[in-house]
Amino acid sequence: MYSYTEENYLKTIYKLSEQGNQSINTNSIAEVLQTKAASVTDMIKKLADKKLLNYEKYKGVALTEKGRKVAVDTVRKHRLWECFLYDKLKFGWDEVHEIAEQLEHINSELLTDKLEEFLDFPTHDPHGDPIPTKNGVIKKSNFILLCDAKPNQILVMSGVADHTAVFLQHLNKISVVLGTEIQITEKNDYDGSIAVKLSGIKSMYFSKDVAKNILVKVK
Amino acid sequence: MYSYTEENYLKTIYKLSEQGNQSINTNSIAEVLQTKAASVTDMIKKLADKKLLNYEKYKGVALTEKGRKVAVDTVRKHRLWECFLYDKLKFGWDEVHEIAEQLEHINSELLTDKLEEFLDFPTHDPHGDPIPTKNGVIKKSNFILLCDAKPNQILVMSGVADHTAVFLQHLNKISVVLGTEIQITEKNDYDGSIAVKLSGIKSMYFSKDVAKNILVKVK
DNA sequence: ACATTTTTTTAGGCAAGCCTAAAAAAATTT
DNA sequence: AAATTTTTTTAGGCTTGCCTAAAAAAATGT
Ligand SMILES: [Mn+2]
Ligand SMILES: [Mn+2]
Ligand SMILES: [Mn+2]
Ligand SMILES: [Mn+2]
């Protein structure tokens, strides 16, 4: 139906608009897709012709409902494949994204549905991100940043704000995975670092850089 | 490494050369790939530049060892994915090929290896075709055509010569699947049809068209 | 308000992969 | 051996998606 490239543009625009931005500008799309602004202008004209987004010269773009559906479906496939790679093939959570970038473009509705069933209808991917339903509904997670959480509560590690492999590998190293219980024992205003207790036993310090990229919910 | 299109050309040339043809001509490639001879000439020049095949004007092409390796690896991925779709996702054997045509181009050696392990190192795909090893070794099956088999022996259905969905669906209809035991009770020279007994009980007639597309081995 | 900087678009061009029509070579028929 | 048919290649052109350089518009600074 849509090309690999078209799906990637739509997905990028969708993600940028989820990050608050109302209208998405050319340069930010170019940056995410590692391409040039001129190429973005070319493509958004084509996507606008296909009614996948609304575009006014010099005013940025916004997805139409049709475009949003394609984008969300691509995200759905991406996250389902990440679950498959993580749960079934035993890839690490730092390895799944790159392969899912390829798999998300496989075009077969029946395959997506059967995959979902095979995985037992997962609600979140290995990074804690919600999996959109077949109808394009995506549940907004109410996770908070660990750096914004109150001390002493028992928090459950539920997602990441930084999806890079290096960050995920760092979390492996410090034994923080989805489901790990975290209790903030002390907050340092000076550098934003925090002292935590993991699983009620292991005491550690997290730098601000780490604390601001971990998503938690109160148990 | 190689594009979707390049892999498809190499796979097609490989399969044509497996079918006996020593040197592969332009028209036969065009026919399989549903394209024009002129497009084939374009592409084989590029593949020859990349040392994936040897090409002499008007003389046809033959894969180099490098080209054969790419082709066999694509076949390996295709058949492993067919196993996944059939064994794990419960697709019918008539449905798996089309989706595997997409999945075979996913580029990750680690993925292929982990998939193979997850499937418990299958030796044959859902159509009875052998799965090449990681090093490119492909075991030649010594199956014979049902129409060439001797009467009264107990034969085991082991593969198909016709891979089309309609033929596979017809086999479903007449309850012939991989592993079904077939005994020829009578051969009719006039029209090539045969009388058979399935699983030692069910008597049926197979037309020549059916009998010549079923591969069996003697039990 | 005007000048400068940044962002975006336009213009023109390139590679991959495809096409049709025409030319050239090879194979077949007479 | 010559004529005809078939196969293959060449020539030229199209679309997609990308690029650089230049022009135009918008945003920012003074
Ligand atoms: Mn991902
Ligand atoms: Mn993810
Ligand atoms: Mn197949
Ligand atoms: Mn097969």
XYZ file of C-alpha atoms (C1' of nucleotides) and ligand atoms in Angstrom:
502
model
C 0.000 0.000 0.000
C 2.539 2.604 1.117
C 6.261 2.459 0.565
C 8.840 1.834 3.242
C 9.882 5.467 2.936
C 6.358 6.858 3.146
C 5.678 4.820 6.280
C 8.858 6.120 7.875
C 7.929 9.725 7.166
C 4.432 9.242 8.564
C 5.767 7.494 11.650
C 8.284 10.279 12.246
C 5.676 13.005 11.886
C 3.354 11.076 14.192
C 6.029 10.737 16.869
C 6.993 14.399 16.644
C 3.361 15.422 17.059
C 3.028 13.111 20.080
C 5.896 15.023 21.640
C 3.643 18.038 21.955
C 4.517 19.885 18.766
C 1.290 20.984 17.109
C 2.614 21.587 13.635
C 5.730 19.767 12.528
C 8.445 21.640 10.690
C 10.646 20.512 7.862
C 13.949 20.640 9.696
C 12.879 18.462 12.614
C 11.661 15.755 10.240
C 14.929 15.962 8.326
C 16.900 15.613 11.531
C 15.064 12.495 12.712
C 15.218 10.828 9.311
C 18.855 11.795 8.765
C 18.075 13.451 5.474
C 17.984 16.982 4.028
C 15.229 19.571 4.354
C 14.861 19.684 0.566
C 14.116 15.949 0.488
C 11.520 16.412 3.207
C 9.780 19.121 1.212
C 9.673 16.767 -1.782
C 8.119 13.982 0.243
C 5.571 16.005 2.205
C 4.205 17.334 -1.072
C 3.634 13.762 -2.213
C 2.083 12.755 1.115
C -0.193 15.803 0.982
C -1.289 14.803 -2.551
C -2.249 11.421 -1.113
C -4.264 13.137 1.662
C -2.057 11.631 4.348
C -1.215 15.032 5.796
C -2.157 18.680 5.525
C 0.544 20.945 4.260
C 0.738 24.672 3.767
C 3.950 26.145 2.438
C 6.190 27.499 5.176
C 3.612 26.466 7.810
C 4.635 22.893 8.576
C 2.506 19.741 8.388
C -0.071 17.831 10.429
C -1.259 14.284 9.771
C -4.781 13.679 8.566
C -6.809 10.908 10.191
C -5.822 8.704 7.254
C -2.141 9.475 7.788
C -2.388 8.959 11.521
C -3.903 5.520 10.937
C -0.986 4.451 8.761
C 1.526 5.812 11.274
C -0.107 4.144 14.270
C -0.364 0.856 12.416
C 3.346 1.018 11.671
C 4.041 1.687 15.358
C 1.772 -1.258 16.223
C 3.718 -3.595 13.967
C 7.037 -2.253 15.227
C 6.167 -2.898 18.861
C 4.614 -6.307 18.245
C 7.749 -7.405 16.423
C 9.858 -6.055 19.301
C 7.843 -8.258 21.659
C 8.427 -11.236 19.396
C 12.166 -10.626 19.240
C 12.416 -10.075 22.984
C 10.000 -12.674 24.339
C 10.413 -15.473 21.822
C 13.830 -15.058 20.268
C 15.499 -13.814 23.454
C 17.063 -10.704 22.010
C 18.087 -8.028 24.495
C 15.920 -4.926 24.791
C 18.847 -2.964 23.368
C 18.878 -5.111 20.201
C 15.248 -5.281 19.143
C 14.628 -1.791 17.787
C 16.914 -1.932 14.776
C 15.450 -5.210 13.490
C 11.895 -4.026 14.184
C 12.625 -1.006 11.980
C 12.756 -3.486 9.111
C 9.964 -5.819 10.225
C 7.459 -2.998 10.773
C 7.138 -2.598 6.999
C 5.997 -6.159 6.313
C 2.587 -5.797 4.777
C 0.012 -8.370 5.881
C -2.872 -7.574 8.175
C -3.425 -11.261 8.846
C 0.219 -11.660 9.849
C 0.006 -8.781 12.312
C -3.143 -10.208 13.869
C -1.765 -13.726 14.128
C 1.480 -12.413 15.568
C -0.458 -10.479 18.186
C -2.378 -13.611 19.135
C 0.792 -15.726 19.219
C 2.300 -13.205 21.642
C -0.863 -13.422 23.761
C -2.035 -9.864 23.118
C 0.772 -7.896 24.763
C -0.119 -4.388 25.925
C 3.407 -3.002 26.081
C 6.625 -3.544 24.177
C 9.985 -4.441 25.811
C 10.643 -0.748 26.485
C 7.312 -0.215 28.239
C 5.695 1.571 25.302
C 2.015 0.825 24.706
C 0.962 -1.257 21.708
C -1.816 0.321 19.634
C -4.881 -1.821 18.995
C -5.950 -2.984 15.551
C -8.366 -0.012 15.394
C -5.603 2.458 16.093
C -6.366 3.132 19.735
C -3.264 3.752 21.786
C -3.493 3.951 25.542
C -1.604 6.896 26.952
C 0.659 5.664 29.748
C 0.539 7.697 32.941
C 4.130 6.987 33.861
C 6.219 9.715 35.474
C 9.915 10.425 35.275
C 11.892 8.927 38.111
C 13.505 12.345 38.698
C 10.034 13.815 39.326
C 8.859 11.082 41.708
C 8.473 11.603 45.444
C 10.876 9.885 47.852
C 9.990 6.805 49.909
C 7.139 5.589 47.694
C 7.601 2.199 46.106
C 7.928 2.809 42.392
C 7.902 0.269 39.596
C 10.222 0.712 36.633
C 7.814 0.895 33.680
C 9.531 2.476 30.706
C 12.322 4.586 29.292
C 12.443 8.114 27.937
C 15.746 7.427 26.184
C 15.508 4.478 23.804
C 19.142 4.379 22.684
C 21.049 1.111 22.921
C 23.751 2.676 25.120
C 21.204 3.785 27.703
C 19.442 0.426 27.691
C 22.776 -1.348 28.089
C 23.596 0.952 30.994
C 20.339 -0.061 32.653
C 21.311 -3.708 32.183
C 24.608 -2.957 33.888
C 22.940 -1.353 36.914
C 20.287 -4.106 37.013
C 17.320 -1.924 36.233
C 14.749 -3.663 34.070
C 10.997 -3.316 33.547
C 9.327 -4.315 36.793
C 12.255 -3.488 39.083
C 11.057 -1.843 42.292
C 12.715 1.469 43.017
C 12.465 3.557 46.168
C 13.993 7.011 46.242
C 15.777 7.444 49.568
C 17.311 10.850 48.910
C 17.166 13.621 46.330
C 20.099 15.971 45.774
C 19.003 19.345 44.486
C 22.574 20.323 43.692
C 23.182 17.925 40.766
C 19.795 16.241 40.437
C 21.221 12.896 41.474
C 19.212 10.550 43.652
C 19.899 7.763 46.097
C 17.675 4.745 45.541
C 16.996 1.319 46.913
C 16.380 -1.378 44.283
C 13.985 -4.257 45.053
C 14.011 -3.095 48.663
C 17.608 -4.140 49.175
C 20.318 -2.803 46.889
C 21.336 0.829 47.559
C 22.616 2.848 44.586
C 23.096 6.368 43.289
C 21.558 7.459 39.993
C 22.813 10.539 38.199
C 20.306 13.056 36.902
C 20.955 11.746 33.373
C 19.803 8.319 34.434
C 16.948 9.482 36.663
C 15.399 11.679 34.003
C 15.242 8.844 31.474
C 13.557 6.209 33.613
C 9.766 6.077 33.661
C 8.033 4.724 36.756
C 4.600 4.293 38.196
C 3.661 4.260 41.872
C 3.045 0.722 43.042
C 23.943 -5.345 1.815
C 21.972 -6.161 -1.327
C 18.664 -4.670 -2.334
C 15.342 -6.470 -2.275
C 15.428 -6.476 -6.082
C 18.967 -7.780 -6.367
C 18.170 -10.630 -3.974
C 15.116 -11.545 -6.028
C 17.108 -11.670 -9.243
C 19.802 -13.828 -7.645
C 17.230 -16.173 -6.135
C 15.454 -16.537 -9.468
C 18.673 -17.272 -11.340
C 19.651 -19.770 -8.645
C 16.333 -21.597 -8.895
C 16.476 -21.706 -12.681
C 19.954 -23.189 -12.558
C 18.791 -25.796 -10.016
C 16.194 -26.852 -12.576
C 18.985 -28.178 -14.739
C 19.572 -25.213 -17.022
C 23.305 -24.618 -17.238
C 23.244 -21.061 -18.474
C 20.209 -18.922 -17.758
C 18.717 -16.791 -20.468
C 17.188 -13.350 -20.253
C 13.649 -14.278 -21.202
C 13.254 -17.004 -18.596
C 14.344 -14.622 -15.844
C 11.925 -11.994 -17.134
C 9.118 -14.519 -17.130
C 9.653 -15.621 -13.532
C 10.049 -12.070 -12.263
C 7.100 -10.798 -14.284
C 9.181 -8.093 -15.887
C 10.588 -7.289 -19.343
C 13.695 -8.694 -20.970
C 15.130 -5.186 -21.268
C 14.890 -4.707 -17.500
C 16.631 -8.036 -16.967
C 19.528 -6.988 -19.192
C 19.868 -3.769 -17.150
C 20.011 -5.662 -13.886
C 22.302 -8.497 -14.921
C 24.870 -5.940 -16.049
C 24.805 -4.440 -12.571
C 25.005 -7.848 -10.891
C 27.941 -8.772 -13.145
C 29.714 -5.530 -12.136
C 29.304 -6.630 -8.522
C 30.804 -10.058 -9.346
C 27.597 -11.822 -8.358
C 27.312 -13.518 -11.724
C 29.200 -14.070 -14.962
C 27.662 -12.529 -18.004
C 28.566 -12.588 -21.656
C 26.378 -10.723 -24.104
C 23.870 -12.987 -25.812
C 25.241 -15.990 -23.891
C 23.155 -15.908 -20.716
C 24.343 -15.791 -17.110
C 25.658 -18.089 -14.384
C 26.007 -17.216 -10.700
C 29.451 -16.861 -9.175
C 30.126 -18.508 -5.818
C 29.483 -15.105 -4.230
C 26.139 -14.797 -6.002
C 25.161 -18.352 -5.141
C 25.825 -17.652 -1.481
C 23.482 -14.644 -1.480
C 20.793 -16.621 -3.325
C 20.995 -19.636 -1.022
C 20.912 -17.420 2.045
C 17.757 -15.788 0.735
C 16.223 -19.228 0.185
C 17.291 -20.180 3.719
C 15.551 -17.165 5.195
C 12.470 -17.722 3.040
C 12.044 -21.307 4.193
C 12.758 -20.589 7.847
C 10.112 -17.867 7.841
C 7.693 -20.270 6.155
C 8.285 -22.697 9.028
C 7.621 -19.911 11.507
C 4.392 -18.897 9.818
C 3.208 -22.486 9.510
C 4.361 -24.008 12.809
C 3.988 -21.049 15.147
C 1.399 -18.735 13.639
C -0.734 -21.554 12.194
C -0.940 -20.252 8.668
C -1.915 -22.779 5.997
C 0.812 -24.096 3.697
C -0.965 -22.303 0.867
C -0.622 -18.933 2.651
C 2.984 -18.838 3.819
C 4.853 -18.259 0.561
C 3.596 -14.768 -0.190
C 4.457 -13.409 3.254
C 7.839 -15.178 3.227
C 8.604 -13.371 -0.035
C 8.681 -10.212 2.067
C 10.316 -11.620 5.199
C 13.186 -13.246 3.289
C 14.698 -9.800 2.714
C 15.026 -8.880 6.389
C 18.711 -8.354 6.908
C 20.089 -9.665 10.210
C 22.271 -12.725 10.478
C 21.616 -12.931 14.206
C 17.876 -12.873 13.585
C 18.100 -15.741 11.100
C 20.168 -17.812 13.505
C 17.899 -17.156 16.468
C 14.834 -17.892 14.381
C 16.354 -21.194 13.303
C 17.026 -22.097 16.931
C 13.524 -21.022 18.017
C 12.094 -23.341 15.360
C 14.331 -26.139 16.636
C 16.526 -26.392 13.559
C 13.976 -27.543 10.994
C 15.378 -29.435 8.014
C 12.435 -28.883 5.664
C 9.867 -26.140 5.094
C 6.085 -26.696 5.066
C 6.251 -27.755 1.411
C 8.943 -30.371 2.037
C 11.759 -28.258 0.576
C 15.139 -28.544 2.333
C 16.432 -25.611 4.390
C 20.011 -24.623 3.533
C 22.460 -24.462 6.427
C 24.151 -21.260 7.574
C 27.188 -22.218 5.448
C 25.086 -22.554 2.331
C 24.899 -26.333 2.204
C 21.596 -27.582 0.870
C 20.764 -31.253 1.039
C 19.389 -32.596 -2.195
C 16.152 -34.459 -1.491
C 15.838 -37.866 -3.166
C 12.102 -37.688 -3.473
C 10.412 -39.115 -6.554
C 7.259 -38.069 -8.350
C 4.215 -40.041 -7.301
C 3.455 -40.707 -10.976
C 6.860 -42.445 -11.294
C 6.528 -44.599 -8.172
C 5.906 -48.326 -8.262
C 2.556 -49.757 -7.161
C 1.957 -51.448 -3.796
C 4.908 -49.887 -1.968
C 4.048 -47.709 1.008
C 5.001 -44.161 0.048
C 5.180 -41.114 2.244
C 4.034 -37.755 0.914
C 7.169 -35.596 1.235
C 6.878 -32.556 -0.995
C 5.278 -30.828 -3.951
C 6.479 -30.046 -7.449
C 3.782 -27.404 -7.914
C 3.924 -24.752 -5.199
C 0.894 -22.718 -6.262
C -1.795 -21.944 -3.689
C -4.501 -23.583 -5.817
C -2.630 -26.883 -5.928
C -1.896 -26.790 -2.196
C -5.546 -26.042 -1.476
C -6.550 -28.946 -3.678
C -4.299 -31.221 -1.637
C -6.003 -29.945 1.511
C -9.339 -30.838 -0.033
C -8.269 -34.397 -0.837
C -6.580 -34.756 2.574
C -3.051 -35.126 1.307
C -0.500 -33.444 3.561
C 3.179 -33.976 4.300
C 3.502 -37.362 5.990
C 0.356 -38.908 4.509
C 0.937 -42.538 3.530
C 0.069 -43.334 -0.059
C -0.076 -46.718 -1.723
C -0.606 -46.955 -5.461
C -3.092 -49.713 -6.153
C -3.428 -49.258 -9.894
C -1.819 -47.274 -12.694
C -3.721 -46.344 -15.849
C -1.463 -45.951 -18.837
C -4.244 -44.398 -20.886
C -4.581 -41.067 -19.003
C -1.808 -41.356 -16.423
C -4.295 -41.422 -13.583
C -3.711 -43.676 -10.576
C -5.775 -45.382 -7.947
C -4.356 -44.971 -4.448
C -5.034 -45.900 -0.870
C -4.410 -43.126 1.679
C -3.184 -44.032 5.178
C -3.959 -47.650 4.335
C -7.702 -47.053 4.300
C -9.145 -44.372 2.048
C -9.330 -45.321 -1.662
C -9.119 -42.470 -4.183
C -8.276 -41.671 -7.771
C -5.596 -39.090 -8.628
C -5.422 -37.516 -12.044
C -2.068 -37.335 -13.811
C -1.978 -33.589 -13.026
C -2.129 -34.373 -9.327
C 0.153 -37.424 -9.427
C 2.922 -35.621 -11.265
C 3.075 -32.812 -8.692
C 3.300 -34.884 -5.534
C 6.740 -35.890 -4.280
C 7.065 -39.068 -2.253
C 9.689 -41.281 -0.722
C 9.463 -44.997 -0.123
C 8.768 -45.725 3.531
C 12.159 49.940 10.400
C 15.952 47.674 8.457
C 19.600 44.231 8.379
C 20.948 39.708 9.333
C 20.227 34.985 10.203
C 17.559 30.882 9.928
C 14.218 28.078 7.731
C 11.955 26.499 3.828
C 11.237 25.960 -0.916
C 12.653 25.668 -5.787
C 15.656 24.283 -9.486
C 18.289 21.008 -11.499
C 20.459 16.664 -11.297
C 21.682 11.638 -9.935
C 20.941 6.383 -9.077
C 17.844 2.446 -8.965
C 14.576 -0.011 -11.279
C 11.267 -0.106 -14.488
C 9.139 0.678 -19.309
C 8.514 0.825 -24.875
C 10.400 0.911 -29.372
C 14.101 0.017 -32.329
C 18.386 -2.255 -33.556
C 21.371 -6.159 -33.531
C 22.502 -10.868 -33.004
C 21.286 -15.651 -32.910
C 18.393 -19.376 -34.087
C 15.330 -21.495 -37.184
C 13.059 -22.371 -41.518
C 12.938 -22.832 -46.361
C 22.731 -20.021 -48.303
C 19.179 -16.814 -47.736
C 15.069 -15.394 -45.525
C 12.422 -15.259 -41.522
C 11.548 -15.488 -36.719
C 12.989 -15.231 -32.035
C 15.931 -13.515 -28.540
C 18.675 -10.102 -26.672
C 20.531 -5.661 -26.325
C 20.487 -0.623 -26.850
C 18.376 3.887 -26.727
C 15.684 6.941 -24.545
C 12.448 7.982 -21.028
C 9.641 7.526 -16.615
C 9.054 7.467 -11.228
C 10.801 7.397 -6.568
C 13.719 9.205 -3.391
C 17.703 11.417 -2.693
C 21.259 15.335 -3.231
C 23.492 20.450 -3.657
C 23.066 25.206 -4.653
C 20.318 29.139 -5.063
C 16.173 31.766 -4.158
C 12.465 33.114 -1.243
C 10.156 33.622 3.012
C 10.067 33.999 7.909
C 12.151 34.958 12.191
C 15.301 37.515 14.893
C 18.347 41.353 16.283
C 19.440 46.198 16.524
Mn 11.675 0.501 18.736
Mn 10.074 -0.088 21.717
Mn 7.900 -20.296 -0.658
Mn 8.355 -23.463 0.600
